[in-house]
mmCIF file of N, CA and C in Angstrom:
data_model
loop_
_atom_site.group_PDB
_atom_site.id
_atom_site.type_symbol
_atom_site.label_atom_id
_atom_site.label_comp_id
_atom_site.label_asym_id
_atom_site.label_seq_id
_atom_site.Cartn_x
_atom_site.Cartn_y
_atom_site.Cartn_z
ATOM 1 N N UNK A 872 -11.250 -34.939 -27.070
ATOM 2 C CA UNK A 872 -11.742 -34.103 -26.360
ATOM 3 C C UNK A 872 -11.482 -34.031 -24.733
ATOM 4 N N UNK A 873 -12.923 -34.469 -24.266
ATOM 5 C CA UNK A 873 -12.513 -34.802 -22.812
ATOM 6 C C UNK A 873 -12.104 -33.327 -22.214
ATOM 7 N N UNK A 874 -11.185 -33.320 -21.403
ATOM 8 C CA UNK A 874 -10.857 -32.158 -20.542
ATOM 9 C C UNK A 874 -9.868 -31.274 -21.342
ATOM 10 N N UNK A 875 -9.813 -31.496 -22.671
ATOM 11 C CA UNK A 875 -8.762 -30.634 -23.552
ATOM 12 C C UNK A 875 -9.549 -29.534 -23.834
ATOM 13 N N UNK A 876 -9.240 -28.290 -23.273
ATOM 14 C CA UNK A 876 -9.971 -26.937 -23.284
ATOM 15 C C UNK A 876 -9.455 -26.388 -24.751
ATOM 16 N N UNK A 877 -10.381 -26.484 -25.247
ATOM 17 C CA UNK A 877 -9.973 -25.655 -26.898
ATOM 18 C C UNK A 877 -9.706 -24.034 -26.881
ATOM 19 N N UNK A 878 -8.406 -23.897 -27.547
ATOM 20 C CA UNK A 878 -7.932 -22.670 -27.337
ATOM 21 C C UNK A 878 -8.686 -21.460 -28.095
ATOM 22 N N UNK A 879 -9.258 -22.255 -28.989
ATOM 23 C CA UNK A 879 -10.252 -21.275 -29.937
ATOM 24 C C UNK A 879 -11.406 -20.867 -29.093
ATOM 25 N N UNK A 880 -11.999 -21.832 -28.157
ATOM 26 C CA UNK A 880 -13.177 -21.605 -27.471
ATOM 27 C C UNK A 880 -13.116 -20.580 -26.458
ATOM 28 N N UNK A 881 -11.955 -20.564 -25.845
ATOM 29 C CA UNK A 881 -11.176 -19.855 -24.720
ATOM 30 C C UNK A 881 -11.109 -18.467 -25.420
ATOM 31 N N UNK A 882 -10.393 -18.411 -26.696
ATOM 32 C CA UNK A 882 -10.113 -16.878 -27.219
ATOM 33 C C UNK A 882 -11.437 -16.217 -27.580
ATOM 34 N N UNK A 883 -12.180 -17.319 -28.222
ATOM 35 C CA UNK A 883 -13.659 -16.728 -28.884
ATOM 36 C C UNK A 883 -14.394 -15.993 -27.305
ATOM 37 N N UNK A 884 -14.144 -17.027 -26.385
ATOM 38 C CA UNK A 884 -15.100 -16.497 -25.037
ATOM 39 C C UNK A 884 -14.458 -14.951 -24.897
ATOM 40 N N UNK A 885 -13.338 -14.860 -24.810
ATOM 41 C CA UNK A 885 -12.311 -13.785 -24.270
ATOM 42 C C UNK A 885 -12.761 -12.436 -25.195
ATOM 43 N N UNK A 886 -12.980 -12.498 -26.692
ATOM 44 C CA UNK A 886 -13.638 -11.987 -27.263
ATOM 45 C C UNK A 886 -15.105 -11.558 -27.119
ATOM 46 N N UNK A 887 -15.743 -12.329 -26.997
ATOM 47 C CA UNK A 887 -16.953 -11.955 -26.639
ATOM 48 C C UNK A 887 -17.137 -11.329 -25.162
ATOM 49 N N UNK A 888 -16.514 -11.616 -24.109
ATOM 50 C CA UNK A 888 -16.412 -10.766 -22.888
ATOM 51 C C UNK A 888 -15.937 -9.333 -23.159
ATOM 52 N N UNK A 889 -14.911 -9.255 -23.774
ATOM 53 C CA UNK A 889 -14.373 -7.763 -24.160
ATOM 54 C C UNK A 889 -15.308 -7.065 -24.712
ATOM 55 N N UNK A 890 -16.219 -7.781 -26.033
ATOM 56 C CA UNK A 890 -17.196 -7.123 -26.690
ATOM 57 C C UNK A 890 -18.361 -6.796 -25.836
ATOM 58 N N UNK A 891 -18.783 -7.786 -24.893
ATOM 59 C CA UNK A 891 -19.793 -6.901 -24.270
ATOM 60 C C UNK A 891 -19.304 -6.149 -22.831
ATOM 61 N N UNK A 892 -18.104 -5.942 -22.590
ATOM 62 C CA UNK A 892 -17.686 -5.139 -22.094
ATOM 63 C C UNK A 892 -17.729 -3.621 -22.283
ATOM 64 N N UNK A 893 -17.358 -3.508 -23.655
ATOM 65 C CA UNK A 893 -17.333 -2.595 -24.697
ATOM 66 C C UNK A 893 -18.804 -1.923 -24.585
ATOM 67 N N UNK A 894 -19.653 -2.706 -25.167
ATOM 68 C CA UNK A 894 -21.054 -2.436 -25.359
ATOM 69 C C UNK A 894 -21.738 -2.180 -23.952
ATOM 70 N N UNK A 895 -21.241 -2.838 -22.961
ATOM 71 C CA UNK A 895 -21.833 -2.537 -21.664
ATOM 72 C C UNK A 895 -21.400 -0.862 -21.157
ATOM 73 N N UNK A 896 -20.405 -0.674 -21.536
ATOM 74 C CA UNK A 896 -19.435 0.565 -21.178
ATOM 75 C C UNK A 896 -20.388 1.788 -22.138
ATOM 76 N N UNK A 897 -20.604 1.167 -23.236
ATOM 77 C CA UNK A 897 -21.476 2.440 -24.160
ATOM 78 C C UNK A 897 -22.870 2.674 -23.575
ATOM 79 N N UNK A 898 -23.631 1.492 -23.050
ATOM 80 C CA UNK A 898 -24.783 1.483 -22.766
ATOM 81 C C UNK A 898 -24.924 2.251 -21.335
ATOM 82 N N UNK A 899 -24.180 1.852 -20.365
ATOM 83 C CA UNK A 899 -24.101 2.296 -18.998
ATOM 84 C C UNK A 899 -23.467 3.768 -18.676
ATOM 85 N N UNK A 900 -22.210 3.744 -19.378
ATOM 86 C CA UNK A 900 -21.445 5.164 -19.267
ATOM 87 C C UNK A 900 -20.761 5.769 -20.351
ATOM 88 N N UNK A 901 -21.452 6.267 -21.149
ATOM 89 C CA UNK A 901 -20.892 6.495 -22.648
ATOM 90 C C UNK A 901 -19.998 7.626 -22.683
ATOM 91 N N UNK A 902 -20.272 8.495 -21.333
ATOM 92 C CA UNK A 902 -19.536 9.627 -21.352
ATOM 93 C C UNK A 902 -18.200 9.579 -20.794
ATOM 94 N N UNK A 903 -18.188 8.119 -19.873
ATOM 95 C CA UNK A 903 -16.725 7.983 -19.317
ATOM 96 C C UNK A 903 -15.967 6.901 -20.370
ATOM 97 N N UNK A 904 -16.806 5.904 -21.283
ATOM 98 C CA UNK A 904 -16.122 5.610 -22.045
ATOM 99 C C UNK A 904 -15.323 6.515 -23.347
ATOM 100 N N UNK A 905 -16.263 7.478 -23.550
ATOM 101 C CA UNK A 905 -15.744 8.180 -24.639
ATOM 102 C C UNK A 905 -14.365 9.042 -23.830
ATOM 103 N N UNK A 906 -14.850 9.391 -22.712
ATOM 104 C CA UNK A 906 -13.750 10.205 -22.272
ATOM 105 C C UNK A 906 -12.348 9.660 -22.036
ATOM 106 N N UNK A 907 -12.243 8.254 -21.676
ATOM 107 C CA UNK A 907 -11.343 7.277 -21.996
ATOM 108 C C UNK A 907 -10.887 7.266 -23.020
ATOM 109 N N UNK A 908 -11.478 6.723 -24.088
ATOM 110 C CA UNK A 908 -10.974 6.641 -25.494
ATOM 111 C C UNK A 908 -10.494 8.205 -26.181
ATOM 112 N N UNK A 909 -10.906 9.137 -25.697
ATOM 113 C CA UNK A 909 -10.200 10.476 -26.141
ATOM 114 C C UNK A 909 -8.962 11.067 -25.705
ATOM 115 N N UNK A 910 -8.966 10.538 -24.123
ATOM 116 C CA UNK A 910 -7.519 10.509 -23.413
ATOM 117 C C UNK A 910 -6.512 9.238 -24.232
ATOM 118 N N UNK A 911 -7.119 8.386 -24.402
ATOM 119 C CA UNK A 911 -6.296 7.297 -24.950
ATOM 120 C C UNK A 911 -5.698 7.758 -26.504
ATOM 121 N N UNK A 912 -6.529 8.389 -27.479
ATOM 122 C CA UNK A 912 -6.123 8.633 -28.538
ATOM 123 C C UNK A 912 -5.478 10.282 -28.905
ATOM 124 N N UNK A 913 -5.517 10.730 -27.398
ATOM 125 C CA UNK A 913 -4.748 11.877 -27.750
ATOM 126 C C UNK A 913 -3.525 11.881 -27.786
ATOM 127 N N UNK A 914 -2.820 10.629 -26.772
ATOM 128 C CA UNK A 914 -1.447 10.517 -26.957
ATOM 129 C C UNK A 914 -0.972 9.517 -27.965
ATOM 130 N N UNK A 915 0.212 9.655 -28.333
ATOM 131 C CA UNK A 915 0.710 8.759 -29.194
ATOM 132 C C UNK A 915 1.401 7.493 -28.257
ATOM 133 N N UNK A 916 1.552 7.821 -27.188
ATOM 134 C CA UNK A 916 2.389 6.710 -26.472
ATOM 135 C C UNK A 916 1.173 5.555 -26.124
ATOM 136 N N UNK A 917 -0.126 6.245 -25.572
ATOM 137 C CA UNK A 917 -1.014 5.486 -25.253
ATOM 138 C C UNK A 917 -1.539 4.697 -26.647
ATOM 139 N N UNK A 918 -1.767 5.455 -27.527
ATOM 140 C CA UNK A 918 -2.214 4.806 -28.981
ATOM 141 C C UNK A 918 -1.193 3.702 -29.047
ATOM 142 N N UNK A 919 -0.156 3.746 -28.918
ATOM 143 C CA UNK A 919 0.468 2.311 -29.309
ATOM 144 C C UNK A 919 0.725 1.280 -28.332
ATOM 145 N N UNK A 920 0.365 1.710 -26.947
ATOM 146 C CA UNK A 920 -0.048 0.684 -26.125
ATOM 147 C C UNK A 920 -1.237 0.284 -26.220
ATOM 148 N N UNK A 921 -2.318 0.779 -26.930
ATOM 149 C CA UNK A 921 -3.591 0.259 -27.648
ATOM 150 C C UNK A 921 -3.102 -0.854 -28.768
ATOM 151 N N UNK A 922 -2.085 -0.403 -29.535
ATOM 152 C CA UNK A 922 -1.764 -0.991 -30.520
ATOM 153 C C UNK A 922 -1.265 -2.231 -30.330
ATOM 154 N N UNK A 923 -0.009 -2.375 -29.410
ATOM 155 C CA UNK A 923 0.229 -3.304 -28.895
ATOM 156 C C UNK A 923 -0.905 -4.353 -28.142
ATOM 157 N N UNK A 924 -1.699 -3.992 -27.584
ATOM 158 C CA UNK A 924 -2.738 -4.720 -27.242
ATOM 159 C C UNK A 924 -3.273 -5.557 -28.420
ATOM 160 N N UNK A 925 -3.633 -4.514 -29.364
ATOM 161 C CA UNK A 925 -4.486 -5.049 -30.398
ATOM 162 C C UNK A 925 -3.663 -6.558 -31.230
ATOM 163 N N UNK A 926 -2.286 -5.828 -31.132
ATOM 164 C CA UNK A 926 -1.475 -6.864 -31.840
ATOM 165 C C UNK A 926 -1.055 -8.390 -31.092
ATOM 166 N N UNK A 927 -0.864 -8.097 -29.916
ATOM 167 C CA UNK A 927 -1.163 -9.453 -28.669
ATOM 168 C C UNK A 927 -2.499 -10.144 -29.114
ATOM 169 N N UNK A 928 -3.809 -9.230 -29.108
ATOM 170 C CA UNK A 928 -4.923 -10.021 -29.189
ATOM 171 C C UNK A 928 -4.768 -10.703 -30.476
ATOM 172 N N UNK A 929 -4.541 -10.164 -31.553
ATOM 173 C CA UNK A 929 -4.514 -10.870 -32.820
ATOM 174 C C UNK A 929 -3.702 -11.970 -33.029
ATOM 175 N N UNK A 930 -2.573 -11.610 -32.330
ATOM 176 C CA UNK A 930 -1.476 -12.799 -31.982
ATOM 177 C C UNK A 930 -2.040 -13.888 -31.694
ATOM 178 N N UNK A 931 -2.928 -13.689 -30.556
ATOM 179 C CA UNK A 931 -3.073 -14.672 -29.558
ATOM 180 C C UNK A 931 -4.462 -15.439 -30.471
ATOM 181 N N UNK A 932 -5.554 -14.678 -30.956
ATOM 182 C CA UNK A 932 -6.285 -15.325 -31.708
ATOM 183 C C UNK A 932 -5.841 -16.139 -33.032
ATOM 184 N N UNK A 933 -4.749 -15.589 -33.684
ATOM 185 C CA UNK A 933 -4.256 -16.537 -34.612
ATOM 186 C C UNK A 933 -3.497 -17.634 -34.439
ATOM 187 N N UNK A 934 -2.598 -17.503 -33.384
ATOM 188 C CA UNK A 934 -1.958 -18.687 -32.658
ATOM 189 C C UNK A 934 -3.037 -19.610 -32.321
ATOM 190 N N UNK A 935 -4.483 -19.150 -31.457
ATOM 191 C CA UNK A 935 -5.256 -20.266 -31.234
ATOM 192 C C UNK A 935 -5.832 -20.821 -32.444
ATOM 193 N N UNK A 936 -6.404 -19.981 -33.532
ATOM 194 C CA UNK A 936 -7.378 -20.814 -34.325
ATOM 195 C C UNK A 936 -6.621 -21.526 -35.479
ATOM 196 N N UNK A 937 -5.237 -21.604 -35.439
ATOM 197 C CA UNK A 937 -4.376 -22.542 -36.571
ATOM 198 C C UNK A 937 -4.933 -23.885 -36.052
ATOM 199 N N UNK A 938 -5.164 -24.064 -35.027
ATOM 200 C CA UNK A 938 -4.898 -25.476 -34.392
ATOM 201 C C UNK A 938 -6.141 -26.081 -34.605
ATOM 202 N N UNK A 939 -7.196 -25.225 -35.196
ATOM 203 C CA UNK A 939 -8.579 -25.459 -35.112
ATOM 204 C C UNK A 939 -9.042 -25.591 -36.551
ATOM 205 N N UNK A 940 -9.616 -26.696 -37.053
ATOM 206 C CA UNK A 940 -10.008 -27.046 -38.798
ATOM 207 C C UNK A 940 -11.307 -26.555 -38.164
ATOM 208 N N UNK A 941 -12.057 -25.343 -38.345
ATOM 209 C CA UNK A 941 -13.521 -24.951 -38.310
ATOM 210 C C UNK A 941 -14.029 -23.754 -38.830
ATOM 211 N N UNK A 942 -15.082 -23.427 -39.045
ATOM 212 C CA UNK A 942 -15.406 -22.021 -39.523
ATOM 213 C C UNK A 942 -15.070 -21.077 -38.581
ATOM 214 N N UNK A 943 -15.462 -21.269 -37.244
ATOM 215 C CA UNK A 943 -14.976 -20.567 -36.346
ATOM 216 C C UNK A 943 -13.522 -20.221 -36.415
ATOM 217 N N UNK A 944 -12.878 -21.396 -36.672
ATOM 218 C CA UNK A 944 -11.308 -21.307 -36.684
ATOM 219 C C UNK A 944 -10.862 -20.348 -37.967
ATOM 220 N N UNK A 945 -11.371 -20.535 -38.986
ATOM 221 C CA UNK A 945 -11.299 -19.867 -39.946
ATOM 222 C C UNK A 945 -11.428 -18.435 -39.671
ATOM 223 N N UNK A 946 -12.531 -18.039 -39.267
ATOM 224 C CA UNK A 946 -13.188 -16.637 -39.199
ATOM 225 C C UNK A 946 -12.178 -16.044 -37.911
ATOM 226 N N UNK A 947 -11.571 -16.623 -36.966
ATOM 227 C CA UNK A 947 -10.632 -16.058 -35.864
ATOM 228 C C UNK A 947 -9.325 -15.815 -36.782
ATOM 229 N N UNK A 948 -9.117 -16.823 -37.395
ATOM 230 C CA UNK A 948 -7.667 -16.636 -38.187
ATOM 231 C C UNK A 948 -7.552 -15.355 -38.912
ATOM 232 N N UNK A 949 -8.727 -15.208 -39.813
ATOM 233 C CA UNK A 949 -9.070 -13.751 -40.555
ATOM 234 C C UNK A 949 -8.933 -12.670 -39.966
ATOM 235 N N UNK A 950 -9.366 -12.956 -38.526
ATOM 236 C CA UNK A 950 -9.682 -11.811 -37.915
ATOM 237 C C UNK A 950 -8.246 -11.336 -37.064
ATOM 238 N N UNK A 951 -7.654 -12.286 -36.494
ATOM 239 C CA UNK A 951 -6.440 -12.253 -35.882
ATOM 240 C C UNK A 951 -5.446 -11.462 -36.819
ATOM 241 N N UNK A 952 -5.375 -12.112 -38.270
ATOM 242 C CA UNK A 952 -4.637 -11.360 -38.930
ATOM 243 C C UNK A 952 -5.028 -10.009 -39.574
ATOM 244 N N UNK A 953 -6.252 -9.752 -39.417
ATOM 245 C CA UNK A 953 -6.530 -8.330 -39.874
ATOM 246 C C UNK A 953 -5.909 -7.447 -38.577
ATOM 247 N N UNK A 954 -6.229 -7.700 -37.322
ATOM 248 C CA UNK A 954 -5.808 -7.013 -36.168
ATOM 249 C C UNK A 954 -4.271 -6.887 -36.569
ATOM 250 N N UNK A 955 -3.424 -8.012 -36.637
ATOM 251 C CA UNK A 955 -2.460 -7.849 -36.743
ATOM 252 C C UNK A 955 -1.541 -7.307 -37.966
ATOM 253 N N UNK A 956 -2.287 -7.190 -39.130
ATOM 254 C CA UNK A 956 -1.848 -6.900 -40.349
ATOM 255 C C UNK A 956 -2.176 -5.154 -40.456
ATOM 256 N N UNK A 957 -3.411 -4.734 -39.922
ATOM 257 C CA UNK A 957 -3.719 -3.614 -40.033
ATOM 258 C C UNK A 957 -3.694 -2.594 -38.981
ATOM 259 N N UNK A 958 -4.268 -2.946 -37.639
ATOM 260 C CA UNK A 958 -4.177 -2.299 -36.631
ATOM 261 C C UNK A 958 -2.630 -2.172 -35.912
ATOM 262 N N UNK A 959 -2.299 -3.337 -35.729
ATOM 263 C CA UNK A 959 -0.856 -3.278 -35.028
ATOM 264 C C UNK A 959 0.098 -2.137 -35.646
ATOM 265 N N UNK A 960 0.193 -2.320 -37.106
ATOM 266 C CA UNK A 960 1.424 -1.433 -37.457
ATOM 267 C C UNK A 960 0.930 0.015 -37.835
ATOM 268 N N UNK A 961 -0.360 0.102 -38.188
ATOM 269 C CA UNK A 961 -0.973 1.371 -38.038
ATOM 270 C C UNK A 961 -1.082 2.309 -37.047
ATOM 271 N N UNK A 962 -1.485 1.519 -35.849
ATOM 272 C CA UNK A 962 -1.215 1.924 -34.623
ATOM 273 C C UNK A 962 0.019 2.454 -33.856
ATOM 274 N N UNK A 963 0.673 1.301 -34.011
ATOM 275 C CA UNK A 963 2.268 1.841 -33.523
ATOM 276 C C UNK A 963 3.011 2.611 -34.252
ATOM 277 N N UNK A 964 2.920 2.391 -35.603
ATOM 278 C CA UNK A 964 3.916 3.203 -36.363
ATOM 279 C C UNK A 964 3.651 4.498 -36.912
ATOM 280 N N UNK A 965 1.779 4.638 -37.064
ATOM 281 C CA UNK A 965 1.366 5.874 -37.449
ATOM 282 C C UNK A 965 0.458 6.292 -36.376
ATOM 283 N N UNK A 966 0.489 6.723 -35.210
ATOM 284 C CA UNK A 966 -0.616 6.884 -34.168
ATOM 285 C C UNK A 966 -1.290 8.105 -34.581
ATOM 286 N N UNK A 967 -0.664 9.131 -35.420
ATOM 287 C CA UNK A 967 -1.352 10.262 -35.926
ATOM 288 C C UNK A 967 -2.215 9.711 -36.729
ATOM 289 N N UNK A 968 -1.925 9.026 -37.823
ATOM 290 C CA UNK A 968 -3.055 8.612 -38.599
ATOM 291 C C UNK A 968 -4.245 7.845 -38.085
ATOM 292 N N UNK A 969 -3.932 6.948 -37.285
ATOM 293 C CA UNK A 969 -4.982 6.389 -36.211
ATOM 294 C C UNK A 969 -5.688 7.271 -35.520
ATOM 295 N N UNK A 970 -5.237 8.186 -35.258
ATOM 296 C CA UNK A 970 -6.008 9.368 -34.372
ATOM 297 C C UNK A 970 -6.941 10.411 -35.492
ATOM 298 N N UNK A 971 -6.347 10.408 -36.485
ATOM 299 C CA UNK A 971 -7.133 11.290 -37.459
ATOM 300 C C UNK A 971 -8.306 10.392 -38.117
ATOM 301 N N UNK A 972 -8.114 9.193 -38.234
ATOM 302 C CA UNK A 972 -9.317 8.109 -38.676
ATOM 303 C C UNK A 972 -10.138 8.260 -37.567
ATOM 304 N N UNK A 973 -9.836 8.172 -36.239
ATOM 305 C CA UNK A 973 -10.903 7.596 -34.984
ATOM 306 C C UNK A 973 -11.622 9.062 -34.687
ATOM 307 N N UNK A 974 -10.802 10.112 -34.989
ATOM 308 C CA UNK A 974 -11.706 11.521 -34.048
ATOM 309 C C UNK A 974 -12.924 11.952 -34.566
ATOM 310 N N UNK A 975 -13.076 11.725 -36.174
ATOM 311 C CA UNK A 975 -14.279 11.969 -36.464
ATOM 312 C C UNK A 975 -15.633 11.098 -36.130
ATOM 313 N N UNK A 976 -15.309 9.806 -35.437
ATOM 314 C CA UNK A 976 -16.188 9.161 -34.914
ATOM 315 C C UNK A 976 -16.310 9.600 -33.802
ATOM 316 N N UNK A 977 -16.016 10.325 -32.927
ATOM 317 C CA UNK A 977 -15.936 10.898 -31.636
ATOM 318 C C UNK A 977 -17.196 11.568 -31.460
ATOM 319 N N UNK A 978 -18.237 11.328 -30.422
ATOM 320 C CA UNK A 978 -19.143 12.376 -30.680
ATOM 321 C C UNK A 978 -18.821 13.785 -29.740
ATOM 322 N N UNK A 979 -18.825 15.060 -31.011
ATOM 323 C CA UNK A 979 -18.203 16.247 -30.229
ATOM 324 C C UNK A 979 -19.772 16.597 -29.565
ATOM 325 N N UNK A 980 -20.800 16.627 -29.491
ATOM 326 C CA UNK A 980 -21.832 16.862 -28.880
ATOM 327 C C UNK A 980 -22.510 15.579 -27.772
ATOM 328 N N UNK A 981 -21.963 15.971 -26.802
ATOM 329 C CA UNK A 981 -21.878 15.047 -25.843
ATOM 330 C C UNK A 981 -23.341 14.850 -25.151
ATOM 331 N N UNK A 982 -24.247 15.594 -25.384
ATOM 332 C CA UNK A 982 -25.626 15.547 -25.082
ATOM 333 C C UNK A 982 -26.183 14.344 -25.868
ATOM 334 N N UNK A 983 -25.670 13.980 -26.969
ATOM 335 C CA UNK A 983 -26.294 12.951 -27.884
ATOM 336 C C UNK A 983 -26.146 11.527 -27.872
ATOM 337 N N UNK A 984 -25.940 11.166 -26.607
ATOM 338 C CA UNK A 984 -25.365 9.791 -25.965
ATOM 339 C C UNK A 984 -26.497 8.756 -26.186
ATOM 340 N N UNK A 985 -27.644 8.926 -26.739
ATOM 341 C CA UNK A 985 -28.613 8.422 -26.746
ATOM 342 C C UNK A 985 -28.297 6.939 -27.982
ATOM 343 N N UNK A 986 -27.924 7.844 -29.298
ATOM 344 C CA UNK A 986 -27.672 6.808 -30.077
ATOM 345 C C UNK A 986 -26.634 5.699 -29.792
ATOM 346 N N UNK A 987 -25.286 6.426 -29.204
ATOM 347 C CA UNK A 987 -24.569 5.090 -28.702
ATOM 348 C C UNK A 987 -24.711 4.208 -27.711
ATOM 349 N N UNK A 988 -25.739 4.657 -26.797
ATOM 350 C CA UNK A 988 -26.590 3.916 -25.813
ATOM 351 C C UNK A 988 -27.236 2.954 -26.444
ATOM 352 N N UNK A 989 -28.245 3.200 -27.778
ATOM 353 C CA UNK A 989 -28.862 2.128 -28.495
ATOM 354 C C UNK A 989 -27.856 1.103 -29.169
ATOM 355 N N UNK A 990 -26.391 1.991 -29.452
ATOM 356 C CA UNK A 990 -25.677 1.036 -30.174
ATOM 357 C C UNK A 990 -24.841 0.115 -28.890
ATOM 358 N N UNK A 991 -24.804 0.576 -28.231
ATOM 359 C CA UNK A 991 -24.445 -0.510 -27.195
ATOM 360 C C UNK A 991 -25.325 -1.277 -26.552
ATOM 361 N N UNK A 992 -26.456 -1.031 -26.633
ATOM 362 C CA UNK A 992 -27.667 -2.125 -26.418
ATOM 363 C C UNK A 992 -27.377 -3.237 -27.337
ATOM 364 N N UNK A 993 -27.432 -2.766 -28.698
ATOM 365 C CA UNK A 993 -27.463 -3.750 -30.009
ATOM 366 C C UNK A 993 -26.511 -4.769 -29.935
ATOM 367 N N UNK A 994 -25.269 -4.148 -28.932
ATOM 368 C CA UNK A 994 -24.167 -4.988 -29.381
ATOM 369 C C UNK A 994 -23.670 -5.810 -28.319
ATOM 370 N N UNK A 995 -24.711 -5.921 -27.271
ATOM 371 C CA UNK A 995 -24.344 -6.542 -25.942
ATOM 372 C C UNK A 995 -24.783 -8.221 -26.417
ATOM 373 N N UNK A 996 -25.942 -8.433 -27.094
ATOM 374 C CA UNK A 996 -26.241 -9.703 -27.889
ATOM 375 C C UNK A 996 -25.181 -10.308 -28.583
ATOM 376 N N UNK A 997 -24.623 -9.470 -29.422
ATOM 377 C CA UNK A 997 -23.668 -9.886 -30.305
ATOM 378 C C UNK A 997 -22.448 -10.399 -29.293
ATOM 379 N N UNK A 998 -21.930 -9.718 -28.709
ATOM 380 C CA UNK A 998 -21.252 -10.226 -27.687
ATOM 381 C C UNK A 998 -21.455 -11.440 -26.834
ATOM 382 N N UNK A 999 -22.665 -11.619 -26.115
ATOM 383 C CA UNK A 999 -23.047 -12.904 -25.659
ATOM 384 C C UNK A 999 -23.443 -14.061 -26.642
ATOM 385 N N UNK A 1000 -23.524 -13.703 -28.079
ATOM 386 C CA UNK A 1000 -23.480 -14.523 -29.254
ATOM 387 C C UNK A 1000 -22.025 -15.327 -29.199
ATOM 388 N N UNK A 1001 -21.178 -14.250 -29.351
ATOM 389 C CA UNK A 1001 -19.731 -14.815 -29.339
ATOM 390 C C UNK A 1001 -19.378 -15.523 -28.573
ATOM 391 N N UNK A 1002 -19.711 -15.308 -27.206
ATOM 392 C CA UNK A 1002 -19.406 -16.133 -26.010
ATOM 393 C C UNK A 1002 -20.003 -17.703 -26.111
ATOM 394 N N UNK A 1003 -21.327 -17.503 -26.618
ATOM 395 C CA UNK A 1003 -22.132 -18.924 -26.764
ATOM 396 C C UNK A 1003 -21.175 -19.890 -27.727
ATOM 397 N N UNK A 1004 -20.686 -19.032 -28.820
ATOM 398 C CA UNK A 1004 -19.980 -19.963 -29.692
ATOM 399 C C UNK A 1004 -18.577 -20.395 -29.469
ATOM 400 N N UNK A 1005 -17.873 -19.687 -28.502
ATOM 401 C CA UNK A 1005 -16.888 -20.080 -27.624
ATOM 402 C C UNK A 1005 -17.098 -21.075 -27.056
ATOM 403 N N UNK A 1006 -18.214 -21.114 -25.941
ATOM 404 C CA UNK A 1006 -18.562 -22.247 -25.160
ATOM 405 C C UNK A 1006 -18.578 -23.405 -26.196
ATOM 406 N N UNK A 1007 -19.380 -23.130 -27.074
ATOM 407 C CA UNK A 1007 -19.861 -24.462 -27.959
ATOM 408 C C UNK A 1007 -17.992 -25.131 -28.542
ATOM 409 N N UNK A 1008 -17.125 -24.077 -28.578
ATOM 410 C CA UNK A 1008 -15.846 -24.850 -29.212
ATOM 411 C C UNK A 1008 -15.291 -25.494 -28.150
ATOM 412 N N UNK A 1009 -15.590 -25.137 -26.917
ATOM 413 C CA UNK A 1009 -15.108 -25.613 -25.756
ATOM 414 C C UNK A 1009 -15.303 -27.345 -25.758
#
């Protein structure tokens, strides 16, 4: 151990921070968040960029977790492979399919952001929890 920073810890913290950011956006500015998401999935090029990001994230997670022989490492490996196997090819090769899957979840009635705010509020502790586990892994 010592000063050897765990890749799993770093990746886990990054995932947690990402999770808190998304939850925070849902909580504070659901209109802006869904506006961005709608714009992103409206264009195939943007969906592909999102796919590339998800694949990079999945790759980083798998790379980091293979060196770790722990429950967290195993969980991250599975999560990473799910990102790589499903999200990547689906988003990059079939952006239209991804849009068709995502669109029904888009709130059409913009006045009903209360439930989304609740979802955001409920997800923040999850992200914090993930960060905590990441810090433990360091």
